[in-house]
Short mmCIF file of C-alpha atoms and ligand atoms in Angstrom, two decimals:
data_model
loop_
_atom_site.label_atom_id
_atom_site.label_comp_id
_atom_site.label_asym_id
_atom_site.label_seq_id
_atom_site.Cartn_x
_atom_site.Cartn_y
_atom_site.Cartn_z
CA UNK K 249 -125.93 -103.48 79.99
CA UNK K 250 -128.07 -101.16 82.10
CA UNK K 251 -129.77 -102.07 85.94
CA UNK K 252 -133.18 -102.67 85.82
CA UNK K 253 -134.70 -99.79 87.58
CA UNK K 254 -132.66 -97.58 85.08
CA UNK K 255 -134.15 -98.87 82.40
CA UNK K 256 -137.66 -98.54 83.78
CA UNK K 257 -136.78 -95.33 84.85
CA UNK K 258 -135.86 -94.14 80.84
CA UNK K 259 -139.09 -95.14 79.99
CA UNK K 260 -140.59 -92.13 82.35
CA UNK K 261 -142.97 -94.02 83.95
CA UNK K 262 -142.50 -93.34 88.11
CA UNK K 263 -139.99 -91.98 90.33
CA UNK K 264 -136.63 -94.36 90.91
CA UNK K 265 -138.04 -95.01 94.41
CA UNK K 266 -140.94 -96.39 93.43
CA UNK K 267 -139.95 -98.65 90.98
CA UNK K 268 -137.64 -100.65 93.25
CA UNK K 269 -140.75 -100.72 95.42
CA UNK K 270 -142.63 -102.33 92.48
CA UNK K 271 -139.57 -104.69 90.96
CA UNK K 272 -139.40 -105.93 94.85
CA UNK K 273 -143.28 -106.61 95.37
CA UNK K 274 -143.23 -108.81 92.04
CA UNK K 275 -144.56 -106.29 89.34
CA UNK K 276 -142.09 -106.67 86.82
CA UNK K 277 -141.23 -109.26 84.39
CA UNK K 278 -137.54 -109.35 82.18
CA UNK K 279 -137.98 -111.53 78.96
CA UNK K 280 -141.60 -113.08 80.77
CA UNK K 281 -139.57 -113.84 84.00
CA UNK K 282 -141.11 -112.24 87.43
CA UNK K 283 -137.25 -110.61 88.47
CA UNK K 284 -137.34 -109.00 92.01
CA UNK K 285 -133.77 -107.77 91.92
CA UNK K 286 -133.43 -104.10 90.70
CA UNK K 287 -130.23 -103.98 90.16
CA UNK K 288 -130.29 -106.86 87.88
CA UNK K 289 -128.45 -105.96 85.14
CA UNK K 290 -130.22 -106.41 80.66
CA UNK K 291 -129.59 -105.61 77.37
CA UNK K 292 -131.05 -102.51 76.83
CA UNK K 293 -131.05 -103.34 73.13
CA UNK K 294 -132.72 -106.82 73.37
CA UNK K 295 -134.76 -107.42 76.40
CA UNK K 296 -138.25 -107.18 77.02
CA UNK K 297 -139.56 -105.68 80.39
CA UNK K 298 -143.23 -105.29 81.35
CA UNK K 299 -144.45 -104.03 84.85
CA UNK K 300 -148.21 -104.92 85.70
CA UNK K 301 -148.39 -106.71 82.13
CA UNK K 302 -147.74 -102.86 80.44
CA UNK K 303 -144.48 -102.94 77.97
CA UNK K 304 -141.59 -100.73 78.79
CA UNK K 305 -139.64 -99.00 76.17
CA UNK K 306 -136.45 -97.56 77.33
CA UNK K 307 -135.94 -94.23 75.88
CA UNK K 308 -132.22 -91.77 76.39
CA UNK K 309 -134.14 -88.69 75.17
CA UNK K 310 -136.51 -86.65 75.68
CA UNK K 311 -137.71 -83.64 73.31
CA UNK K 312 -140.53 -80.90 74.86
CA UNK K 313 -142.21 -78.24 73.24
CA UNK K 314 -143.36 -75.44 75.80
CA UNK K 315 -145.21 -72.40 75.02
CA UNK K 316 -143.18 -70.30 77.15
CA UNK K 317 -145.77 -67.20 79.35
CA UNK K 318 -143.65 -64.34 80.21
CA UNK K 319 -142.27 -64.04 83.69
CA UNK K 320 -140.39 -67.33 83.16
CA UNK K 321 -136.78 -67.81 82.95
CA UNK K 322 -135.36 -70.00 80.37
CA UNK K 323 -132.97 -72.19 83.12
CA UNK K 324 -133.59 -74.88 85.71
CA UNK K 325 -133.68 -72.61 88.38
CA UNK K 326 -133.32 -68.93 90.12
CA UNK K 327 -133.32 -67.69 93.02
CA UNK K 328 -136.01 -64.82 92.20
CA UNK K 329 -138.11 -65.56 88.93
CA UNK K 330 -139.95 -68.76 88.16
CA UNK K 331 -138.17 -70.95 85.91
CA UNK K 332 -139.35 -73.11 82.88
CA UNK K 333 -138.54 -76.44 84.15
CA UNK K 334 -141.18 -75.81 87.07
CA UNK K 335 -143.54 -75.80 84.31
CA UNK K 336 -142.34 -79.49 82.83
CA UNK K 337 -144.72 -82.76 84.41
CA UNK K 338 -143.40 -84.63 86.88
CA UNK K 339 -142.87 -87.40 84.83
CA UNK K 340 -140.34 -86.44 83.09
CA UNK K 341 -138.22 -85.41 86.22
CA UNK K 342 -135.80 -88.04 85.91
CA UNK K 343 -134.70 -87.04 82.58
CA UNK K 344 -133.59 -83.15 83.55
CA UNK K 345 -134.60 -81.51 80.72
CA UNK K 346 -133.16 -78.28 80.10
CA UNK K 347 -133.69 -75.51 78.03
CA UNK K 348 -132.47 -74.79 74.51
CA UNK K 349 -131.17 -71.37 73.81
CA UNK K 350 -133.21 -69.23 76.09
CA UNK K 351 -135.55 -66.35 75.92
CA UNK K 352 -136.06 -63.61 77.40
CA UNK K 353 -138.17 -63.54 80.79
CA UNK K 354 -140.98 -61.28 79.21
CA UNK K 355 -140.77 -63.31 75.84
CA UNK K 356 -143.41 -65.75 75.51
CA UNK K 357 -143.90 -68.62 72.94
CA UNK K 358 -141.66 -71.82 71.40
CA UNK K 359 -139.22 -73.25 72.87
CA UNK K 360 -137.92 -76.69 73.13
CA UNK K 361 -136.52 -78.54 76.46
CA UNK K 362 -134.18 -81.72 76.41
CA UNK K 363 -131.34 -83.52 77.53
CA UNK K 364 -129.69 -84.55 74.47
CA UNK K 365 -126.63 -82.09 74.29
CA UNK K 366 -126.11 -82.69 70.60
CA UNK K 367 -129.29 -82.01 69.63
CA UNK K 368 -128.90 -78.64 72.31
CA UNK K 369 -125.92 -77.68 70.58
CA UNK K 370 -126.72 -78.48 66.90
CA UNK K 371 -129.70 -75.88 67.31
CA UNK K 372 -127.93 -73.38 68.72
CA UNK K 373 -125.36 -73.51 66.23
CA UNK K 374 -125.47 -70.34 64.05
CA UNK K 375 -123.75 -72.69 61.27
CA UNK K 376 -126.15 -74.80 60.91
CA UNK K 377 -128.77 -71.99 59.47
CA UNK K 378 -131.25 -72.97 62.02
CA UNK K 379 -134.06 -69.73 61.56
CA UNK K 380 -135.81 -68.70 64.71
CA UNK K 381 -139.21 -66.87 63.56
CA UNK K 382 -140.54 -64.43 66.32
CA UNK K 383 -143.50 -62.13 66.20
CA UNK K 384 -142.78 -58.75 67.27
CA UNK K 385 -144.89 -55.34 68.25
CA UNK K 386 -142.96 -52.19 67.89
CA UNK K 387 -143.36 -49.00 68.87
CA UNK K 388 -143.12 -47.65 65.80
CA UNK K 389 -144.37 -48.42 62.34
CA UNK K 390 -141.38 -50.51 60.64
CA UNK K 391 -140.56 -49.30 56.99
CA UNK K 392 -139.33 -51.09 53.27
CA UNK K 393 -135.52 -49.68 54.29
CA UNK K 394 -136.06 -51.57 57.83
CA UNK K 395 -136.14 -54.41 55.65
CA UNK K 396 -133.02 -54.22 53.79
CA UNK K 397 -131.31 -53.56 57.03
CA UNK K 398 -131.99 -56.36 58.36
CA UNK K 399 -131.19 -58.91 55.30
CA UNK K 400 -127.86 -57.02 55.16
CA UNK K 401 -126.48 -58.65 58.68
CA UNK K 402 -125.75 -56.29 61.37
CA UNK K 403 -122.38 -55.35 63.44
CA UNK K 404 -122.89 -55.63 67.23
CA UNK K 405 -119.81 -55.78 70.18
CA UNK K 406 -119.77 -59.17 70.11
CA UNK K 407 -120.86 -61.15 67.04
CA UNK K 408 -122.25 -60.25 63.83
CA UNK K 409 -125.81 -60.87 62.83
CA UNK K 410 -126.29 -62.69 59.59
CA UNK K 411 -128.73 -61.58 57.03
CA UNK K 412 -131.85 -61.44 59.38
CA UNK K 413 -135.26 -61.16 57.46
CA UNK K 414 -138.18 -58.73 58.34
CA UNK K 415 -141.47 -59.26 57.14
CA UNK K 416 -143.73 -56.38 57.56
CA UNK K 417 -147.79 -57.56 58.70
CA UNK K 418 -150.86 -55.53 58.10
CA UNK K 419 -150.39 -53.01 60.62
CA UNK K 420 -146.72 -52.01 59.93
CA UNK K 421 -146.40 -51.93 64.09
CA UNK K 422 -146.28 -55.88 63.77
CA UNK K 423 -143.57 -57.70 62.38
CA UNK K 424 -141.95 -61.21 62.01
CA UNK K 425 -138.07 -61.21 62.29
CA UNK K 426 -136.41 -64.32 61.51
CA UNK K 427 -132.71 -64.67 62.63
CA UNK K 428 -130.38 -67.46 62.92
CA UNK K 429 -128.64 -66.77 65.53
CA UNK K 430 -129.83 -66.43 69.22
CA UNK K 431 -127.97 -63.96 71.10
CA UNK K 432 -128.35 -62.45 74.57
CA UNK K 433 -131.78 -60.01 73.50
CA UNK K 434 -130.99 -60.25 69.64
CA UNK K 435 -133.66 -59.28 68.25
CA UNK K 436 -134.62 -56.30 70.46
CA UNK K 437 -131.31 -55.18 69.65
CA UNK K 438 -131.57 -55.12 65.74
CA UNK K 439 -135.21 -53.29 66.27
CA UNK K 440 -133.39 -50.72 68.50
CA UNK K 441 -130.80 -50.43 65.51
CA UNK K 442 -133.26 -49.23 62.94
CA UNK K 443 -134.89 -46.89 65.49
CA UNK K 444 -137.85 -48.85 66.86
CA UNK K 445 -138.40 -50.80 70.61
CA UNK K 446 -140.05 -53.87 70.90
CA UNK K 447 -143.04 -53.81 73.04
CA UNK K 448 -144.10 -57.44 72.90
CA UNK K 449 -142.35 -60.20 71.36
CA UNK K 450 -143.23 -63.83 71.13
CA UNK K 451 -141.18 -67.22 69.37
CA UNK K 452 -143.65 -68.85 66.79
CA UNK K 453 -141.25 -71.14 64.97
CA UNK K 454 -137.43 -73.05 65.29
CA UNK K 455 -137.00 -74.17 61.81
CA UNK K 456 -139.98 -75.60 60.06
CA UNK K 457 -141.41 -76.26 63.70
CA UNK K 458 -144.54 -74.59 64.41
CA UNK K 459 -145.80 -73.47 68.04
CA UNK K 460 -148.78 -75.99 68.56
CA UNK K 461 -150.49 -72.58 69.22
CA UNK K 462 -153.04 -75.06 70.79
CA UNK K 463 -150.70 -75.52 73.39
CA UNK K 464 -152.11 -73.04 76.11
CA UNK K 465 -149.65 -70.65 77.67
CA UNK K 466 -147.29 -72.97 80.32
CA UNK K 467 -148.49 -75.81 78.70
CA UNK K 468 -146.07 -78.40 77.46
CA UNK K 469 -145.98 -81.76 75.13
CA UNK K 470 -143.32 -83.86 73.77
CA UNK K 471 -142.62 -83.16 70.10
CA UNK K 472 -143.12 -86.23 67.24
CA UNK K 473 -140.92 -87.64 65.55
CA UNK K 474 -142.28 -85.92 62.73
CA UNK K 475 -141.71 -82.53 64.18
CA UNK K 476 -138.12 -83.25 65.36
CA UNK K 477 -136.89 -83.64 62.02
CA UNK K 478 -138.65 -80.67 61.35
CA UNK K 479 -136.65 -78.77 63.74
CA UNK K 480 -133.28 -79.07 61.73
CA UNK K 481 -135.54 -78.61 58.07
CA UNK K 482 -134.15 -75.20 56.62
CA UNK K 483 -136.64 -73.49 54.20
CA UNK K 484 -135.35 -70.57 52.52
CA UNK K 485 -136.61 -67.76 54.18
CA UNK K 486 -136.03 -65.36 51.97
CA UNK K 487 -137.12 -66.78 48.62
CA UNK K 488 -139.88 -64.11 48.62
CA UNK K 489 -136.93 -61.32 48.79
CA UNK K 490 -135.11 -62.02 45.55
CA UNK K 491 -135.45 -58.26 44.58
CA UNK K 492 -132.75 -57.18 47.17
CA UNK K 493 -129.82 -57.69 45.79
CA UNK K 494 -126.21 -57.51 47.85
CA UNK K 495 -123.51 -59.96 47.42
CA UNK K 496 -123.70 -60.75 51.06
CA UNK K 497 -127.14 -63.03 50.22
CA UNK K 498 -125.64 -65.43 47.24
CA UNK K 499 -124.98 -68.11 49.81
CA UNK K 500 -128.28 -67.88 51.01
N1 URA Z 896 -134.36 -62.29 70.83
C1 URA Z 896 -134.55 -61.33 72.08
O1 URA Z 896 -134.54 -59.74 72.02
N2 URA Z 896 -135.14 -61.71 73.21
C2 URA Z 896 -135.77 -62.88 73.01
O2 URA Z 896 -136.41 -63.55 73.71
C3 URA Z 896 -135.07 -63.86 72.01
C4 URA Z 896 -134.94 -63.36 71.05
#
């Protein structure tokens, strides 16, 4: 059971204060009857609520795709810099979404924002093997030996990176990097390890979900149900690197 005003707010339509006014003014019906008490308790599983003649659907969670521009920190607030939730349209204020994982302030691209804690936990847990794909421009050309270095996993002070994939593009200063984790500066630190620094970084894919390139930098839109499933749909990202043999890879 849930309060009527909370139910409507959960549909993301209006602010709670506006909703109270609309209910008081007789714009809302519950199972066909006009109701003016915002605190009326209703069963969210069976009730039929309409506002101004339009059916209102309750939902608890929202999932947003942001094409993060450089210059924004991946946080709900910051004292010194713009932060990503400033880019989320007001209609989602009620849900208090937060970024899932972090992109550095100068990193661009695919960032998911949600208020679903279990989803966020699963997505950031390395055990789930959700690989994240980044486009990077390097200070020096990548070489074939670098591919094996990524593939072997890398030891860092606070963690061991799982086998990662390095794909060298036509211009060898440009690469795709696939990592299973998302530790602090991970891609930059892995590239530093092979003697190249990252000059530009953009996340383009999480699991099988690609950044919608029609979303301009700073643009936000909801993920479809289909896209949500794609986040956890793991691909065999190493399938084209079968020629590199190492017992570390056998589980992949
Ligand atoms: N790795 C980095 O170094 N930076 C990011 O923003 C994401 C991954």
